[in-house]
Short mmCIF file of C-alpha atoms and ligand atoms in Angstrom, two decimals:
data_model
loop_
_atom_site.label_atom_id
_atom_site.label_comp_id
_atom_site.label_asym_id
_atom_site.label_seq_id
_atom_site.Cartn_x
_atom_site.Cartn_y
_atom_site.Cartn_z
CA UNK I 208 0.00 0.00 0.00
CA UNK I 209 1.37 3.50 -1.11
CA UNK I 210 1.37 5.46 2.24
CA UNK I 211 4.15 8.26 1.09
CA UNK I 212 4.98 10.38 -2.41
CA UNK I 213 8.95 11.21 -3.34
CA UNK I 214 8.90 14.07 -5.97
CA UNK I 215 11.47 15.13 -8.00
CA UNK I 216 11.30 19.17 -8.15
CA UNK I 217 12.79 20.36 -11.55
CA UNK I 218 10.43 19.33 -14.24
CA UNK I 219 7.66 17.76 -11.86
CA UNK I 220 6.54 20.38 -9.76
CA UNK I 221 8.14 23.44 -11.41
CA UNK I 222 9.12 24.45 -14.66
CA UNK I 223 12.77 25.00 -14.17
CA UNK I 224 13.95 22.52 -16.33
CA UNK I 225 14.19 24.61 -18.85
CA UNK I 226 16.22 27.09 -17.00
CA UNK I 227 19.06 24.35 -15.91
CA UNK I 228 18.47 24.05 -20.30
CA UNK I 229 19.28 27.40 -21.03
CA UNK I 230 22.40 28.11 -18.55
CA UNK I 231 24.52 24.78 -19.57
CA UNK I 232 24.07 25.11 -23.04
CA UNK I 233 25.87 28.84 -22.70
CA UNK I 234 28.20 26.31 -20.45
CA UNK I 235 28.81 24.40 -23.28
CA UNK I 236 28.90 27.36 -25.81
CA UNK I 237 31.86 28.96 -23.66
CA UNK I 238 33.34 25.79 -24.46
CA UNK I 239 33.09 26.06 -28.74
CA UNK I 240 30.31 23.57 -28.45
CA UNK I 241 26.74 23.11 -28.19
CA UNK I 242 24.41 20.50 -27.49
CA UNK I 243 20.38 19.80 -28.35
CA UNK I 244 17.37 19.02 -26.40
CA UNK I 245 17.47 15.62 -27.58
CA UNK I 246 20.66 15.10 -25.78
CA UNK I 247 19.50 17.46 -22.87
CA UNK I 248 17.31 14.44 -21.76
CA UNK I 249 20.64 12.60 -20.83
CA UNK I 250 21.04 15.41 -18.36
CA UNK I 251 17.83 15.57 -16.63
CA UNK I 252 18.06 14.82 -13.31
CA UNK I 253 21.92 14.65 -13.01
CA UNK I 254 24.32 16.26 -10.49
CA UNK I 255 25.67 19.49 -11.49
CA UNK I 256 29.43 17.99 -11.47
CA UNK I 257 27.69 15.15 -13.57
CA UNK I 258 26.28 17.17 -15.74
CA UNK I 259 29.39 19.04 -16.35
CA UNK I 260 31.39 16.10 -17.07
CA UNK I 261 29.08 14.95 -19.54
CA UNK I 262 29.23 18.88 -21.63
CA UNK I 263 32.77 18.19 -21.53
CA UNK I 264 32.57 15.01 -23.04
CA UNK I 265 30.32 16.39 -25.83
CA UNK I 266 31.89 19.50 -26.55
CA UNK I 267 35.40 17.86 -26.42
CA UNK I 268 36.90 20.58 -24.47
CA UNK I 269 40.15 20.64 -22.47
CA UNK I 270 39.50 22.05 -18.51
CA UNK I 271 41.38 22.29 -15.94
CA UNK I 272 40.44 21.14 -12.04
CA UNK I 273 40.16 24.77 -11.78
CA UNK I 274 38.48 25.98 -15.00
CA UNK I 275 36.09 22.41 -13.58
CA UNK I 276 35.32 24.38 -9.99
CA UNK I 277 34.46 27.82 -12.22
CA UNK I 278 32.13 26.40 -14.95
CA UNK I 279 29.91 24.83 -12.10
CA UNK I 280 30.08 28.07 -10.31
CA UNK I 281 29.60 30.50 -13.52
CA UNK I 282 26.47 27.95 -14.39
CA UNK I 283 24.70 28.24 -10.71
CA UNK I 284 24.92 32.19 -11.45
CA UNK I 285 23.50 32.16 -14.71
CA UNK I 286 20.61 29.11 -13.38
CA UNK I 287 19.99 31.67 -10.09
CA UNK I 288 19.43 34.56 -12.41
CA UNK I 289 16.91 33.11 -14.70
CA UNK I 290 15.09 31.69 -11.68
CA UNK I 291 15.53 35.35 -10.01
CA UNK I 292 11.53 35.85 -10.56
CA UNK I 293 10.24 32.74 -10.06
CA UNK I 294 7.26 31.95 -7.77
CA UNK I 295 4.04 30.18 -7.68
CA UNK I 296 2.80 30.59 -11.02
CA UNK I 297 5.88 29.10 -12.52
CA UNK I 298 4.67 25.91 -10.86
CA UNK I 299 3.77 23.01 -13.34
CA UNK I 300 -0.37 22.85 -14.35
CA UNK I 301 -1.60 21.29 -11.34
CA UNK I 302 1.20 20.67 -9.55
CA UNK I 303 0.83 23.27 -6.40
CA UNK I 304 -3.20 21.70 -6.11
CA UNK I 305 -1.49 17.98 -6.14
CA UNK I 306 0.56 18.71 -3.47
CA UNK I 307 -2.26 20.59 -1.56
CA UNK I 308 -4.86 17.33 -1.81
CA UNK I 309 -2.06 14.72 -1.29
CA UNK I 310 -1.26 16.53 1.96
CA UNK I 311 -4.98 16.87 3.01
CA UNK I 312 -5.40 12.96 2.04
CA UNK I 313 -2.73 11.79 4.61
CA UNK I 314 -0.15 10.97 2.34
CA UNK I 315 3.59 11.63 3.46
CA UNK I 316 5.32 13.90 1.17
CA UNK I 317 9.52 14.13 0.27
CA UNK I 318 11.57 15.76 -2.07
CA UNK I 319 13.85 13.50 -3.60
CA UNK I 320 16.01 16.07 -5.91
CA UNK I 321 19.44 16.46 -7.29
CA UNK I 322 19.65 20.32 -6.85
CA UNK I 323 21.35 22.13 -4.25
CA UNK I 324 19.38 24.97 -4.85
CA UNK I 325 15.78 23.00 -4.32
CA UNK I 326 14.98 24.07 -0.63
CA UNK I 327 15.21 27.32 -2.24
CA UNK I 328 13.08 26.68 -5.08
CA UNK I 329 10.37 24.97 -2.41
CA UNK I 330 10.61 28.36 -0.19
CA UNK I 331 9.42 30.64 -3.47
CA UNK I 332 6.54 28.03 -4.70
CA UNK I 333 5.10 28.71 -1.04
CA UNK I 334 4.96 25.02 -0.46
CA UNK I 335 7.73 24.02 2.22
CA UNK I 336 5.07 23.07 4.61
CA UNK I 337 3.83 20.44 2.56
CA UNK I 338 6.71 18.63 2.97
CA UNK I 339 7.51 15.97 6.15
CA UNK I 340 11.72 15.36 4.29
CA UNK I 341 13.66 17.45 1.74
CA UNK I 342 16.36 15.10 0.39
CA UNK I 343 18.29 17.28 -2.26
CA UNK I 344 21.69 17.46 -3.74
CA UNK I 345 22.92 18.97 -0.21
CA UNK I 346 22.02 15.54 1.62
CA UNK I 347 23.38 12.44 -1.31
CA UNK I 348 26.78 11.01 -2.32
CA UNK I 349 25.47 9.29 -5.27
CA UNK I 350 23.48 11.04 -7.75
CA UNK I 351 20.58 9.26 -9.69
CA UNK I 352 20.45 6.87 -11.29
CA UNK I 353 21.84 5.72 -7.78
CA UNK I 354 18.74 5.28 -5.72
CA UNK I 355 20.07 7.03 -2.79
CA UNK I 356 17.98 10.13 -2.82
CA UNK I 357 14.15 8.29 -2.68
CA UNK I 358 16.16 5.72 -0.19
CA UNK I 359 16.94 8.81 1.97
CA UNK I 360 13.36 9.82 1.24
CA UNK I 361 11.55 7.22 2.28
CA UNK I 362 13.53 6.68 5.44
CA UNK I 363 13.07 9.93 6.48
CA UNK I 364 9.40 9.45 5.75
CA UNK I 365 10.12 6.17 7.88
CA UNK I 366 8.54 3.79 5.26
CA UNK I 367 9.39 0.78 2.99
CA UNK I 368 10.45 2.02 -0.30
CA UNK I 369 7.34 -0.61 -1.55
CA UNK I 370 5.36 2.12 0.27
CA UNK I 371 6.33 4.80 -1.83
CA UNK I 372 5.52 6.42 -5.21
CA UNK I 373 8.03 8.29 -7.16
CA UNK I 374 7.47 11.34 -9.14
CA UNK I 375 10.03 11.98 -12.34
CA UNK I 376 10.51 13.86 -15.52
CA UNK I 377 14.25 12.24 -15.82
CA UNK I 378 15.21 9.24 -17.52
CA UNK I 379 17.84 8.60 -14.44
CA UNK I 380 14.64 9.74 -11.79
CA UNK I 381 13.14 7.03 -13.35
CA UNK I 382 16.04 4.46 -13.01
CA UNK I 383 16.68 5.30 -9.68
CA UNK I 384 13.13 4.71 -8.82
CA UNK I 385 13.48 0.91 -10.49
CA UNK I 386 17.14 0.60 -8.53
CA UNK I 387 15.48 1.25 -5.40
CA UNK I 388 12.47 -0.94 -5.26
CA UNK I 389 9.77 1.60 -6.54
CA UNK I 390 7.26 2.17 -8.64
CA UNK I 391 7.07 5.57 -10.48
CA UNK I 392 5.25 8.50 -12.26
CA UNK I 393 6.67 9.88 -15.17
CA UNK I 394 5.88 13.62 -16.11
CA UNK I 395 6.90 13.26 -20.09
CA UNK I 396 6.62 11.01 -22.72
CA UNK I 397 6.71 6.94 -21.91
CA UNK I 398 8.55 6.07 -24.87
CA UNK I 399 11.56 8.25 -23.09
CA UNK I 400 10.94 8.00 -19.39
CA UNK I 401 9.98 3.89 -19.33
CA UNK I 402 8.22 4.63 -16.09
CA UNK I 403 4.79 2.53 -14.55
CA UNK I 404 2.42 5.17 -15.91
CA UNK I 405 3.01 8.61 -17.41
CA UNK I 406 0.87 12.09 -17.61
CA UNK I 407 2.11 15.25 -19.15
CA UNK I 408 1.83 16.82 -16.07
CA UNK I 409 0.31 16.31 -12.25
CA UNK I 410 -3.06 18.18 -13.14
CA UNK I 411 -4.11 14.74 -14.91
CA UNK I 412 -4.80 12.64 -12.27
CA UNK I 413 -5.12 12.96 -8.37
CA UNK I 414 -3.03 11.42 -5.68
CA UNK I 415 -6.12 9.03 -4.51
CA UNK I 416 -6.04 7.16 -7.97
CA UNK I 417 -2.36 6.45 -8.12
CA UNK I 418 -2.54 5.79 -4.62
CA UNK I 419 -5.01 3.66 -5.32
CA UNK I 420 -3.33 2.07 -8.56
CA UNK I 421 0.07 1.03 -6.91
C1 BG6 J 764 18.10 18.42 -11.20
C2 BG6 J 764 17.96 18.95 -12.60
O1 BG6 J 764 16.88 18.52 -10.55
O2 BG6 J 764 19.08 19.13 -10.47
C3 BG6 J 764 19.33 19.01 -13.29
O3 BG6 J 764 17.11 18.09 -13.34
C4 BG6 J 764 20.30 19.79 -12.43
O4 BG6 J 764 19.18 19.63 -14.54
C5 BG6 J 764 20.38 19.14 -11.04
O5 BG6 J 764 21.59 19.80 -13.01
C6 BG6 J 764 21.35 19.84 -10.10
O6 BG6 J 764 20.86 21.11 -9.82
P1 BG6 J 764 21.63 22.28 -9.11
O7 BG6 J 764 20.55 23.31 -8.87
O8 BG6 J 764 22.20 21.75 -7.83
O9 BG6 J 764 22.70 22.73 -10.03
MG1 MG J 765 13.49 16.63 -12.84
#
């Protein structure tokens, strides 16, 4: 029986995915390179030093240790000023409301995300409250696809991972859901995200049916 909900942030309950989008691809333009949405799927849900590794690999680029420490840095300034602005209406259709009525049914609620900046990005949607655990890229070793971060989620939610219900727009949300022993949600299209059931976004269903369903 579901009894608690891990979501991812970026991409699930806020549109920010876009944002992490726009700031690594001027990452990887610094760099003489580019790279496409297509391939921006690949860094959904990654770590920011993951991510960075990966640009590198694509673009080809030579970087020092140090050049290394100031790309991440330059990126998280250019990410913090696009999402200068943001607050609840930059939540995803339905999301904000999903969150509301899963709370008000009983169900335990976690963060599960790879971003340092999510207790942040929680703090401007107006919906810290909501939440019983934040697990975010402050709190992991292993980034997903590792399951770590829903592990850490549903312990601090002290259930089962069977218990739980994960909530993903990233392929490696998704495969960290699987690694970990739980069933997930995917926010995208199933032929990409392989997860148990997908919606384009959280406004599409209600957190008694998929409670229900899993
Ligand atoms: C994830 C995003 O939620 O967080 C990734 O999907 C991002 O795109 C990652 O790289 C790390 O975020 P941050 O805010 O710590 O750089
Ligand atoms: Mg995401």
């Amino acid at each position: 029986m579901i009894k608690g909900f891990l979501f991812d942030l970026d991409g699930v309950i806020v549109d920010t995915a876009v944002f992490h989008f726009q700031a690594w691809r001027k990452v990887a333009q610094k760099l003489g390179g580019d790279f496409t949405e297509a391939q921006n799927e690949q860094l959904k849900g990654i770590s920011r030093t993951d991510s960075l590794k990966k640009i590198i690999e694509w673009t080809q680029a030579e970087v020092s240790v140090l050049q290394f420490q100031e790309l991440q840095e330059q990126k998280n300034r250019w990410y913090l000023d696009l999402i200068g602005g943001l607050g609840p209406e930059d939540a995803l259709p339905g999301a904000i409301e999903f969150l509301r009525r899963t709370y008000s049914q009983g169900i335990l609620i976690a963060l599960g995300s790879a971003s340092k900046n999510a207790p942040m990005v929680l703090e401007k949607l107006g919906v810290t409250e909501l939440f019983s655990a934040v697990i975010d890229g402050n709190n992991v070793i292993n980034g997903k696809p590792h399951p770590e971060v829903f592990l850490k989620g549903a312990e601090a939610l002290g259930l089962e991972p069977s218990e739980c219900l994960v909530f993903e727009d990233s392929i490696a949300g998704v495969q960290a859901a699987k690694q970990g022993g739980m069933s997930s949600v995917g926010i995208g299209e199933a032929e990409t995200l392989n997860a148990n059931i997908h919606f384009e976004s959280l406004g599409e269903t209600t957190p008694e049916l998929l409670a229900a369903q899993f």
